[in-house]
PDB file of C-alpha atoms and ligand atoms in Angstrom:
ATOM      1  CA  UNK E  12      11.036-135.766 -16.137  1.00 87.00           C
ATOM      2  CA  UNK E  13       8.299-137.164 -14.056  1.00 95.00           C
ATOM      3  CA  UNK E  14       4.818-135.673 -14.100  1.00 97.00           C
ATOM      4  CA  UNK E  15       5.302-134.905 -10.716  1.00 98.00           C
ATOM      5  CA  UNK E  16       8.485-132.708 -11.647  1.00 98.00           C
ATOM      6  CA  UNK E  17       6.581-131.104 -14.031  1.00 98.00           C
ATOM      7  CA  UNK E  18       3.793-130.078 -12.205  1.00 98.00           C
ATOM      8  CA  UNK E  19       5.849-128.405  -9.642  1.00 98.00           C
ATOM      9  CA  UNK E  20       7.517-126.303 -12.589  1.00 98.00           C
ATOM     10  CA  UNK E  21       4.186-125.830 -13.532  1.00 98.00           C
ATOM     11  CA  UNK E  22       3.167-124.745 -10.491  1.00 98.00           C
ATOM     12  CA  UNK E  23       6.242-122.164  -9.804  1.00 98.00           C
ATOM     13  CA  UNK E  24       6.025-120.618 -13.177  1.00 98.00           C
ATOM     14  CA  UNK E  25       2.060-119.537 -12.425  1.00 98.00           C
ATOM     15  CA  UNK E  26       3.509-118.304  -9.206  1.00 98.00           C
ATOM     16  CA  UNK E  27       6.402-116.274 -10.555  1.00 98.00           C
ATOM     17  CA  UNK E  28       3.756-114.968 -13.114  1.00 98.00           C
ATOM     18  CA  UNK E  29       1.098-114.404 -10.772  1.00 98.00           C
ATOM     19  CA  UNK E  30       3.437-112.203  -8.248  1.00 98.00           C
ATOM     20  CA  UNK E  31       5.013-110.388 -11.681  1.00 98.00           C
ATOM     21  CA  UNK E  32       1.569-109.458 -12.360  1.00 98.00           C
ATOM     22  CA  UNK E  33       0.948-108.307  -8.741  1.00 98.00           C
ATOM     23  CA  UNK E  34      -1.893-110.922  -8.449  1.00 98.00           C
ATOM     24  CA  UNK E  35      -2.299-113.389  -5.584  1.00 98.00           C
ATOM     25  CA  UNK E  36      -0.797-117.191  -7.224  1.00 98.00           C
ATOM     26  CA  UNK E  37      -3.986-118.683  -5.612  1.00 98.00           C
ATOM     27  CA  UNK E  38      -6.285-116.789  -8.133  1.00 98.00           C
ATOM     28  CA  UNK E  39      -4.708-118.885 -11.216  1.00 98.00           C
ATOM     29  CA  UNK E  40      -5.832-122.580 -10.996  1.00 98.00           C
ATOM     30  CA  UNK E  41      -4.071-124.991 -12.944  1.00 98.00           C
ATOM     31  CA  UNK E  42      -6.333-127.483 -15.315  1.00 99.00           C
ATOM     32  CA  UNK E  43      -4.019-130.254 -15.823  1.00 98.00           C
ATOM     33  CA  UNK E  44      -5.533-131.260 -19.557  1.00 98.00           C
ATOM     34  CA  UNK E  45      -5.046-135.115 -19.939  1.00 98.00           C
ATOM     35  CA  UNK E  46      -7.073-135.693 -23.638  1.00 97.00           C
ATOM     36  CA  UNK E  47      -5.516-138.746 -24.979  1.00 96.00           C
ATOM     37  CA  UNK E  48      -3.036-139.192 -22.081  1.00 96.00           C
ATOM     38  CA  UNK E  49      -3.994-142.626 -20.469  1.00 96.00           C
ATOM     39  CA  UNK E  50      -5.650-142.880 -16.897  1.00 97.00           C
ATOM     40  CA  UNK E  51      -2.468-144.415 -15.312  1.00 97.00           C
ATOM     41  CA  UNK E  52      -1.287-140.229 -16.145  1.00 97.00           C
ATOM     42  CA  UNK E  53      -4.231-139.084 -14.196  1.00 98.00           C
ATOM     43  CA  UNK E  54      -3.837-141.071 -11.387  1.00 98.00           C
ATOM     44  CA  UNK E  55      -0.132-140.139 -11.288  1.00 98.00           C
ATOM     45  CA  UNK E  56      -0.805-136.583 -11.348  1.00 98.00           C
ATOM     46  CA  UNK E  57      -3.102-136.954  -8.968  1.00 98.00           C
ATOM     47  CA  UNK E  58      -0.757-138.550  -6.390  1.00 98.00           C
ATOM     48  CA  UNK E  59       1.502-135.398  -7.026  1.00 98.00           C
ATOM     49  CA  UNK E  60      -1.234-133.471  -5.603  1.00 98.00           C
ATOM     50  CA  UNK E  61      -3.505-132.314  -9.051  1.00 98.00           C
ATOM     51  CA  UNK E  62      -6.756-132.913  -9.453  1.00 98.00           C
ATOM     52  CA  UNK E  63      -8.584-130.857 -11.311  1.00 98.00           C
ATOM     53  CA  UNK E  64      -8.509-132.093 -14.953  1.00 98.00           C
ATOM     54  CA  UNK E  65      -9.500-131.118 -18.808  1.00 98.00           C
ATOM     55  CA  UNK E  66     -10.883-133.160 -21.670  1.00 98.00           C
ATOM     56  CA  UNK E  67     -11.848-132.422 -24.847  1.00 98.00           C
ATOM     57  CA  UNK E  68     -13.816-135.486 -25.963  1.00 98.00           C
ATOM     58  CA  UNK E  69     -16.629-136.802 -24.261  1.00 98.00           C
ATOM     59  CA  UNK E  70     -16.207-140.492 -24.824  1.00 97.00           C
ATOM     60  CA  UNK E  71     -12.737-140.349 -23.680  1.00 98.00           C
ATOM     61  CA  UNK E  72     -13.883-138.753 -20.461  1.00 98.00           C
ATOM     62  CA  UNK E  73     -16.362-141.122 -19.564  1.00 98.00           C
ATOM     63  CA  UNK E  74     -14.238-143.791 -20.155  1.00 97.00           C
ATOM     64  CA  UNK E  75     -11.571-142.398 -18.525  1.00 98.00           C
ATOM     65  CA  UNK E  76     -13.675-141.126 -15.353  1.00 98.00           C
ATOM     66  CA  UNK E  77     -14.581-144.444 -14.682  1.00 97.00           C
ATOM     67  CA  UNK E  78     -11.445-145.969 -14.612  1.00 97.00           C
ATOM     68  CA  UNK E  79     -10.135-142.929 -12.280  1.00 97.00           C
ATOM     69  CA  UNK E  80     -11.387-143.888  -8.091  1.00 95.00           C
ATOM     70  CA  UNK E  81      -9.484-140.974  -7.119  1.00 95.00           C
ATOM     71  CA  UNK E  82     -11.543-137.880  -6.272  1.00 94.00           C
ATOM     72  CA  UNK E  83     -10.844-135.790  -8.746  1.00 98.00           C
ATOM     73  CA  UNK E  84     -12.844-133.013 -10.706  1.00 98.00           C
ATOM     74  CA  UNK E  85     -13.148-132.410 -14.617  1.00 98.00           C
ATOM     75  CA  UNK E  86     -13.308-129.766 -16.577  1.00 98.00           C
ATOM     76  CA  UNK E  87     -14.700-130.160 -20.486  1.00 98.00           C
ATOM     77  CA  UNK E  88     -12.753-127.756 -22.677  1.00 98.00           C
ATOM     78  CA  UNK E  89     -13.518-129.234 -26.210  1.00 98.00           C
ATOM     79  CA  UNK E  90     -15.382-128.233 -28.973  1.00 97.00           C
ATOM     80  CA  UNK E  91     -18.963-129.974 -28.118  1.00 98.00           C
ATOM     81  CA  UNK E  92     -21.881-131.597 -30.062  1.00 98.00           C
ATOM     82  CA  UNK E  93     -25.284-131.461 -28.373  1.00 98.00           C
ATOM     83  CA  UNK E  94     -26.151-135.138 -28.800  1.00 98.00           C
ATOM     84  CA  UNK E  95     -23.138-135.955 -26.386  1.00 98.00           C
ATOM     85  CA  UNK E  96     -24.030-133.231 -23.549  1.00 98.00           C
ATOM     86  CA  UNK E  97     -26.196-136.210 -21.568  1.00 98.00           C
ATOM     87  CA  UNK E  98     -22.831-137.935 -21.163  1.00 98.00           C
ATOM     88  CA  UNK E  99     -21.371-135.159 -19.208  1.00 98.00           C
ATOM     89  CA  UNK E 100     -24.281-134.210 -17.165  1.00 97.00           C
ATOM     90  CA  UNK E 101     -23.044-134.689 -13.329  1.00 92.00           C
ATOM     91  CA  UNK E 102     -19.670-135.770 -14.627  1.00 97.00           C
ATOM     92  CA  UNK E 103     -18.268-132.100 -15.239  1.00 98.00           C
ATOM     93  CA  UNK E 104     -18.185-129.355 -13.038  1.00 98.00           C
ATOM     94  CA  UNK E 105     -17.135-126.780 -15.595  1.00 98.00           C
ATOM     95  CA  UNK E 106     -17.995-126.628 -19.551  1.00 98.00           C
ATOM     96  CA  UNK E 107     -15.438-123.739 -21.334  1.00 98.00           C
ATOM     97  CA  UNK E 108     -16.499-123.957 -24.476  1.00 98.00           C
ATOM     98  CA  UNK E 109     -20.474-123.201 -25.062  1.00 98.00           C
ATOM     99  CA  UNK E 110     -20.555-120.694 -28.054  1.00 98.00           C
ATOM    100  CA  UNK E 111     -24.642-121.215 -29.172  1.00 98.00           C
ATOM    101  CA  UNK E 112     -27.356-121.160 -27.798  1.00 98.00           C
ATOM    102  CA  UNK E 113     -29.012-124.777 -29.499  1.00 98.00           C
ATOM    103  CA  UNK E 114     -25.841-125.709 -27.161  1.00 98.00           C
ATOM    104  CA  UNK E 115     -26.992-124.447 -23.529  1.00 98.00           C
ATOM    105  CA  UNK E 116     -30.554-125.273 -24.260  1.00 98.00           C
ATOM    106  CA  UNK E 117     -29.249-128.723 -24.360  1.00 98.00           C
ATOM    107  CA  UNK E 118     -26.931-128.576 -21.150  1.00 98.00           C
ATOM    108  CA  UNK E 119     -29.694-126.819 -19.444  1.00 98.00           C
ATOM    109  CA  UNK E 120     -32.102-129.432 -20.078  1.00 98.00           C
ATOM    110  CA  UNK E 121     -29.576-132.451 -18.929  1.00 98.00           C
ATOM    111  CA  UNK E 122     -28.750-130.756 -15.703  1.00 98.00           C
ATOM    112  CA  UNK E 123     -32.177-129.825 -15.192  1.00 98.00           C
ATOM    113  CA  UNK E 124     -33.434-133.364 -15.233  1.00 98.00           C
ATOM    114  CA  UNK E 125     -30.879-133.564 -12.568  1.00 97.00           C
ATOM    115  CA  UNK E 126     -31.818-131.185 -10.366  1.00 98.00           C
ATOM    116  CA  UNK E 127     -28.825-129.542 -10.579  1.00 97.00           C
ATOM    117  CA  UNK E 128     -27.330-126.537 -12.568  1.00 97.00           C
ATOM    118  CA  UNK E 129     -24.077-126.407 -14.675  1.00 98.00           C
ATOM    119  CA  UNK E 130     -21.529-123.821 -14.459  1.00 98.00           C
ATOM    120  CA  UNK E 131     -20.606-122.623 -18.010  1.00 98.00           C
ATOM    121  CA  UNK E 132     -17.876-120.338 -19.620  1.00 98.00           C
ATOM    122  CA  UNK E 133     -18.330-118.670 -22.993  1.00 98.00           C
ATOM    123  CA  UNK E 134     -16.075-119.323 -25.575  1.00 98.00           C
ATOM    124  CA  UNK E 135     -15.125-116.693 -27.714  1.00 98.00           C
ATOM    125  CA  UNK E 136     -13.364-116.977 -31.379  1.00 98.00           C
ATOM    126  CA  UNK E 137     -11.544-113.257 -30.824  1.00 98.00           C
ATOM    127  CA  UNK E 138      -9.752-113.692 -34.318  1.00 97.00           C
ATOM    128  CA  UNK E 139     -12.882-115.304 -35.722  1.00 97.00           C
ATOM    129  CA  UNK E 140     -10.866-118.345 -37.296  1.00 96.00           C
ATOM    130  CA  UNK E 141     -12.553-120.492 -39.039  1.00 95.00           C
ATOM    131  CA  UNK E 142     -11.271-123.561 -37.441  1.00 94.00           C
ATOM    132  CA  UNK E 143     -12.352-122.460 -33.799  1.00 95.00           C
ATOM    133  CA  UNK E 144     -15.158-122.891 -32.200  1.00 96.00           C
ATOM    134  CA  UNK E 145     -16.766-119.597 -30.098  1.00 97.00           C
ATOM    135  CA  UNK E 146     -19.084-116.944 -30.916  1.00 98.00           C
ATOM    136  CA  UNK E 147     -17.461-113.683 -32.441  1.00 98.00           C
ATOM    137  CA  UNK E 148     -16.605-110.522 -30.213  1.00 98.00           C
ATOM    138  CA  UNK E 149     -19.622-109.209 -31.364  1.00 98.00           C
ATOM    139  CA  UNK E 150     -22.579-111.363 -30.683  1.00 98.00           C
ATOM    140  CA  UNK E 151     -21.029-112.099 -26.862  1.00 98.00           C
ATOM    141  CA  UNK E 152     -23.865-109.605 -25.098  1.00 98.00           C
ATOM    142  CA  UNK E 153     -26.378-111.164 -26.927  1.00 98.00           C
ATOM    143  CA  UNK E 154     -25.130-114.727 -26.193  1.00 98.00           C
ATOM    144  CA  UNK E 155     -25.165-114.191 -22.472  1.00 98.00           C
ATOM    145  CA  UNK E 156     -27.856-112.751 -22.036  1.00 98.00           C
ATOM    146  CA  UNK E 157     -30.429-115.587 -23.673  1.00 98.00           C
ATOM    147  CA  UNK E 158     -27.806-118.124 -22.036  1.00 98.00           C
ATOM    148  CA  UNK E 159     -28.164-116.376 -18.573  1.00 98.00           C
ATOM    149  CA  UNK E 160     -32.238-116.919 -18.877  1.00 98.00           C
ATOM    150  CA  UNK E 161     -31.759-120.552 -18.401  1.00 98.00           C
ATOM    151  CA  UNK E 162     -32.893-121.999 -15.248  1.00 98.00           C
ATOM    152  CA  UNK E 163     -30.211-124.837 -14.958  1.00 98.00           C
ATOM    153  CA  UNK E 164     -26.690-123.144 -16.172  1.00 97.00           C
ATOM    154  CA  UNK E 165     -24.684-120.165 -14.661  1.00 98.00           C
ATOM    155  CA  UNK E 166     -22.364-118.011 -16.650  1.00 98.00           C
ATOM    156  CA  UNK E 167     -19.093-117.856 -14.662  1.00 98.00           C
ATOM    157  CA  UNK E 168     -16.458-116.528 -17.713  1.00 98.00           C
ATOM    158  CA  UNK E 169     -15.127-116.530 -20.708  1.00 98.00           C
ATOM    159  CA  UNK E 170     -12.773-118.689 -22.484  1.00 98.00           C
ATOM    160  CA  UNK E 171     -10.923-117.983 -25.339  1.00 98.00           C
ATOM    161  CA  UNK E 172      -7.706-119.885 -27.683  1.00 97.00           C
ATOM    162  CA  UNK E 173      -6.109-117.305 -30.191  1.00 96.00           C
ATOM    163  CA  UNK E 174      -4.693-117.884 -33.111  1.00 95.00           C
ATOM    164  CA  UNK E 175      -1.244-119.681 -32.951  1.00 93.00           C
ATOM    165  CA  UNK E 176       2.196-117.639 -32.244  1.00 94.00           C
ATOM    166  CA  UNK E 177       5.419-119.279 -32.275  1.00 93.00           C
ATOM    167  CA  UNK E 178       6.140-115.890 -29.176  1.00 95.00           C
ATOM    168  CA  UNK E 179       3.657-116.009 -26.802  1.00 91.00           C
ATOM    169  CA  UNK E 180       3.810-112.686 -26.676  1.00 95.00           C
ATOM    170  CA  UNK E 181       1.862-112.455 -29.600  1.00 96.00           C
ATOM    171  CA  UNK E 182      -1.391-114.096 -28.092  1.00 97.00           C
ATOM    172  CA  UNK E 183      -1.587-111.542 -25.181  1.00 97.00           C
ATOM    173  CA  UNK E 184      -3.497-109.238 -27.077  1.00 98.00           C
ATOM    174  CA  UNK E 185      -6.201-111.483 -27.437  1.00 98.00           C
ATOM    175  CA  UNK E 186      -5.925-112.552 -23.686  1.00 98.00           C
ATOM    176  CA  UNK E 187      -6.345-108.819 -23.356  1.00 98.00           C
ATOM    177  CA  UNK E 188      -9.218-108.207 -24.891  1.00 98.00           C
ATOM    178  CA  UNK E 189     -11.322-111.026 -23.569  1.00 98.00           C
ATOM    179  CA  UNK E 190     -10.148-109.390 -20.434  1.00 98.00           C
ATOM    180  CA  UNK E 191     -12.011-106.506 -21.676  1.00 98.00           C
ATOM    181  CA  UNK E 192     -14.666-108.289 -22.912  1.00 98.00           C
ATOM    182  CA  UNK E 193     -15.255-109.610 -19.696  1.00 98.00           C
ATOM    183  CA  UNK E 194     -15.521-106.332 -17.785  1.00 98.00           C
ATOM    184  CA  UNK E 195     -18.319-105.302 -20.489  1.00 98.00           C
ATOM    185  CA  UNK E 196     -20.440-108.135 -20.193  1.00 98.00           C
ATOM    186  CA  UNK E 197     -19.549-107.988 -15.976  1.00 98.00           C
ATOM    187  CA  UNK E 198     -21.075-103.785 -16.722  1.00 98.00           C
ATOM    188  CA  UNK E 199     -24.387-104.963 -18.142  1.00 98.00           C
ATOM    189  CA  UNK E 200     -25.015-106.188 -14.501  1.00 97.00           C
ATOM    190  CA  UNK E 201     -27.100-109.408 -16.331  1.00 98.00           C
ATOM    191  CA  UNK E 202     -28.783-111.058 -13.375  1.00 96.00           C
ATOM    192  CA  UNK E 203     -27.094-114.661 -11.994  1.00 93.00           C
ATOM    193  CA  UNK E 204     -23.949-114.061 -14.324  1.00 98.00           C
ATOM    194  CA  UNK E 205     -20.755-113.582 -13.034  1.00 98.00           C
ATOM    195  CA  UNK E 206     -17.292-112.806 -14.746  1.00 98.00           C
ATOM    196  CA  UNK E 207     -15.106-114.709 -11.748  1.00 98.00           C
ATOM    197  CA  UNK E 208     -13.500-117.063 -14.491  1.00 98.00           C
ATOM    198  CA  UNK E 209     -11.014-116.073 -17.425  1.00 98.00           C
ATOM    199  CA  UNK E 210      -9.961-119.596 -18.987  1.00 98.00           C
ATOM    200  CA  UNK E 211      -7.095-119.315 -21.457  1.00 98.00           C
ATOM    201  CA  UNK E 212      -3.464-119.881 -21.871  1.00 98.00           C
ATOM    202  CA  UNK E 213      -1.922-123.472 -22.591  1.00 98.00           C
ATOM    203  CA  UNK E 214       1.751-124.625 -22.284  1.00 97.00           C
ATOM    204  CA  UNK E 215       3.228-122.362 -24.371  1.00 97.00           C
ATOM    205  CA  UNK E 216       1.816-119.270 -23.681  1.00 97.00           C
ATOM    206  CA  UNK E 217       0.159-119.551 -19.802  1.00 98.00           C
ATOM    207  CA  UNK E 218       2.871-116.964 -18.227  1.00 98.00           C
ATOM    208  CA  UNK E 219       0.943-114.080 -20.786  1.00 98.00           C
ATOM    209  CA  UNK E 220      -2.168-115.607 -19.862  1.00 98.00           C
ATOM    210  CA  UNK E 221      -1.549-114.888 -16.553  1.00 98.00           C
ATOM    211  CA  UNK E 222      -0.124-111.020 -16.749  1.00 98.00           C
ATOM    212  CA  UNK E 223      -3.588-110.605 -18.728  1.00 98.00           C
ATOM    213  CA  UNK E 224      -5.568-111.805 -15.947  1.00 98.00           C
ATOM    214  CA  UNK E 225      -6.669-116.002 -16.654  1.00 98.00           C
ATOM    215  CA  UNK E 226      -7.741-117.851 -13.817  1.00 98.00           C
ATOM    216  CA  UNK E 227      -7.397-121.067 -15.124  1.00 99.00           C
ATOM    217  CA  UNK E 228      -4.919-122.531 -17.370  1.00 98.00           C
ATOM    218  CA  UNK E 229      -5.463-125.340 -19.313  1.00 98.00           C
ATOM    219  CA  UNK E 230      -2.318-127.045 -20.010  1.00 98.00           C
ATOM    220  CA  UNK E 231      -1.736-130.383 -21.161  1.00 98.00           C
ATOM    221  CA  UNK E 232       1.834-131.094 -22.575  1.00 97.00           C
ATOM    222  CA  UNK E 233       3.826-129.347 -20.267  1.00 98.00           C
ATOM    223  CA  UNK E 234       2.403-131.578 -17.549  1.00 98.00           C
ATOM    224  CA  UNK E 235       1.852-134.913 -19.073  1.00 97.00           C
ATOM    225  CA  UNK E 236       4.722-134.816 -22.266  1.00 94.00           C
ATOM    226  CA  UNK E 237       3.832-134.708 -25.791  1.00 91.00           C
ATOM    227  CA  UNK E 238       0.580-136.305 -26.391  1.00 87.00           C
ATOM    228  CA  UNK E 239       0.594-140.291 -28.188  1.00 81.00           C
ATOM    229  CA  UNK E 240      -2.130-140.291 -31.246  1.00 71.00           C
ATOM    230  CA  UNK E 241      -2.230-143.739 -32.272  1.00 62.00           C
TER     231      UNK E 241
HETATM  232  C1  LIG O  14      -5.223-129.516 -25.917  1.00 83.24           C
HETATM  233  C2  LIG O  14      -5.789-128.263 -25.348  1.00 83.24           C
HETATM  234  C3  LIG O  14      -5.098-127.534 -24.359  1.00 83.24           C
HETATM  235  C4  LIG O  14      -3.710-127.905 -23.863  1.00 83.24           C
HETATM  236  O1  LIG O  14      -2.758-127.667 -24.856  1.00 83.24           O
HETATM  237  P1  LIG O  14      -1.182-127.865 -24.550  1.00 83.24           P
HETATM  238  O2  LIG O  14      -0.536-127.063 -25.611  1.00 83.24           O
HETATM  239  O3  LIG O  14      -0.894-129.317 -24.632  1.00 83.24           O
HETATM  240  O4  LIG O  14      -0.932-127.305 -23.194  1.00 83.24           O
HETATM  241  C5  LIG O  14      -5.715-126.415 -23.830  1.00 83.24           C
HETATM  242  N1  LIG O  14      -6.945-126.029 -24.229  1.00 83.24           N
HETATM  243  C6  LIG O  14      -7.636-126.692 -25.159  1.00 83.24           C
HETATM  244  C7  LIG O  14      -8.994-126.215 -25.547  1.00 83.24           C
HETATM  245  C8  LIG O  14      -7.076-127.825 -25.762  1.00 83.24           C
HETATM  246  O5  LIG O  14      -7.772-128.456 -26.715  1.00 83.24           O
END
């Protein structure tokens, strides 16, 4: 299957889901996520009509990014050091995963030498495993609020991965609660942050994602193949 077929399965399963869900399909944005896939995939997605993209590592993107002319837009949605946020400044137009603060102070400070702010989602680690990345549950509130008090970054969501399940039905309870989670920190009414972004499901589990309320999914296999480490 071409990665044109696949985006259009792609594309009528988030439909299906959406209108199962009694949501509008053009609230759920797909984020085609192309780590280690070669530009050549990009650019064919691209002429299949995506591009918005995800990457998880920043040297890959910039490499990448360059090699793409088309004009497409990228997401990052990896786990993220500070010393590498001045690659992504004015490359990104979304970052999913800030879970400190040490973090924000440093994307703040790139985009602010820019001019410019960056929109950020919150990652949270709902099942608090140790090899994820996001704050706990708990220390959200206080997370967005000291984030939110930066001059150059704008809270727009959460994102979350939960633990893995063989049944995607067994990750919608987490994609549930950072629903929840969401609607709490929208309640504290926390001045230039917004809750207009719910970033989570991935190829195997984007239809619960979905019924839960995400609107974006990041998935990468499903529209590229299985991934080639070499
Ligand atoms: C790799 C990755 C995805 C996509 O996973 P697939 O199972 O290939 O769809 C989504 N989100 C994050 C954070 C990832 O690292």
């Amino acid at each position: 299957m071409s990665i044109a077929d696949n985006l259009k399965i792609i594309h009528d399963r988030i439909a299906a889901a959406a209108l199962k869900a009694g949501r509008d399909p053009a609230t759920v944005r797909l984020v085609a996520v192309s780590k280690i896939q070669p530009a050549e995939a990009v650019v064919e997605a691209v002429r299949a009509g995506q591009f918005l993209f995800g990457e998880n590592y920043v040297q890959e993107l910039a490499t990448k990014a360059a090699e793409v002319k088309e004009p497409v837009e990228w997401h990052f949605i990896g786990a993220l050091q500070s010393n590498k946020v001045k690659y992504l400044a004015g490359l990104v137009t979304l970052i999913h995963s800030v879970d400190r603060l040490s973090l924000a102070e440093e994307i703040d400070r790139q985009w602010g030498k820019l001019g410019k702010s960056c929109d950020v989602l919150i990652q949270v680690n709902i099942a608090e495993e140790e090899t994820k990345s996001g704050t706990t549950s708990a220390g959200l509130l206080s997370l967005v609020r000291s984030v939110a008090a930066l001059p150059h970054l704008r809270v727009r969501g959460l994102m979350t991965m939960p633990p893995f399940f063989d049944d995607p039905e067994g990750a919608r309870p987490y994609f549930r609660e950072l629903h929840r989670l969401a609607g709490e920190i929208a309640a504290a009414g926390i001045p230039g942050v917004t809750m207009a972004e719910l970033s989570m499901g991935m190829s195997g589990d984007f239809e619960a994602a979905i019924a839960e309320g995400a609107t974006l999914v990041r998935v990468g296999t499903a529209v590229f193949g299985e991934r080639q480490y070499r």
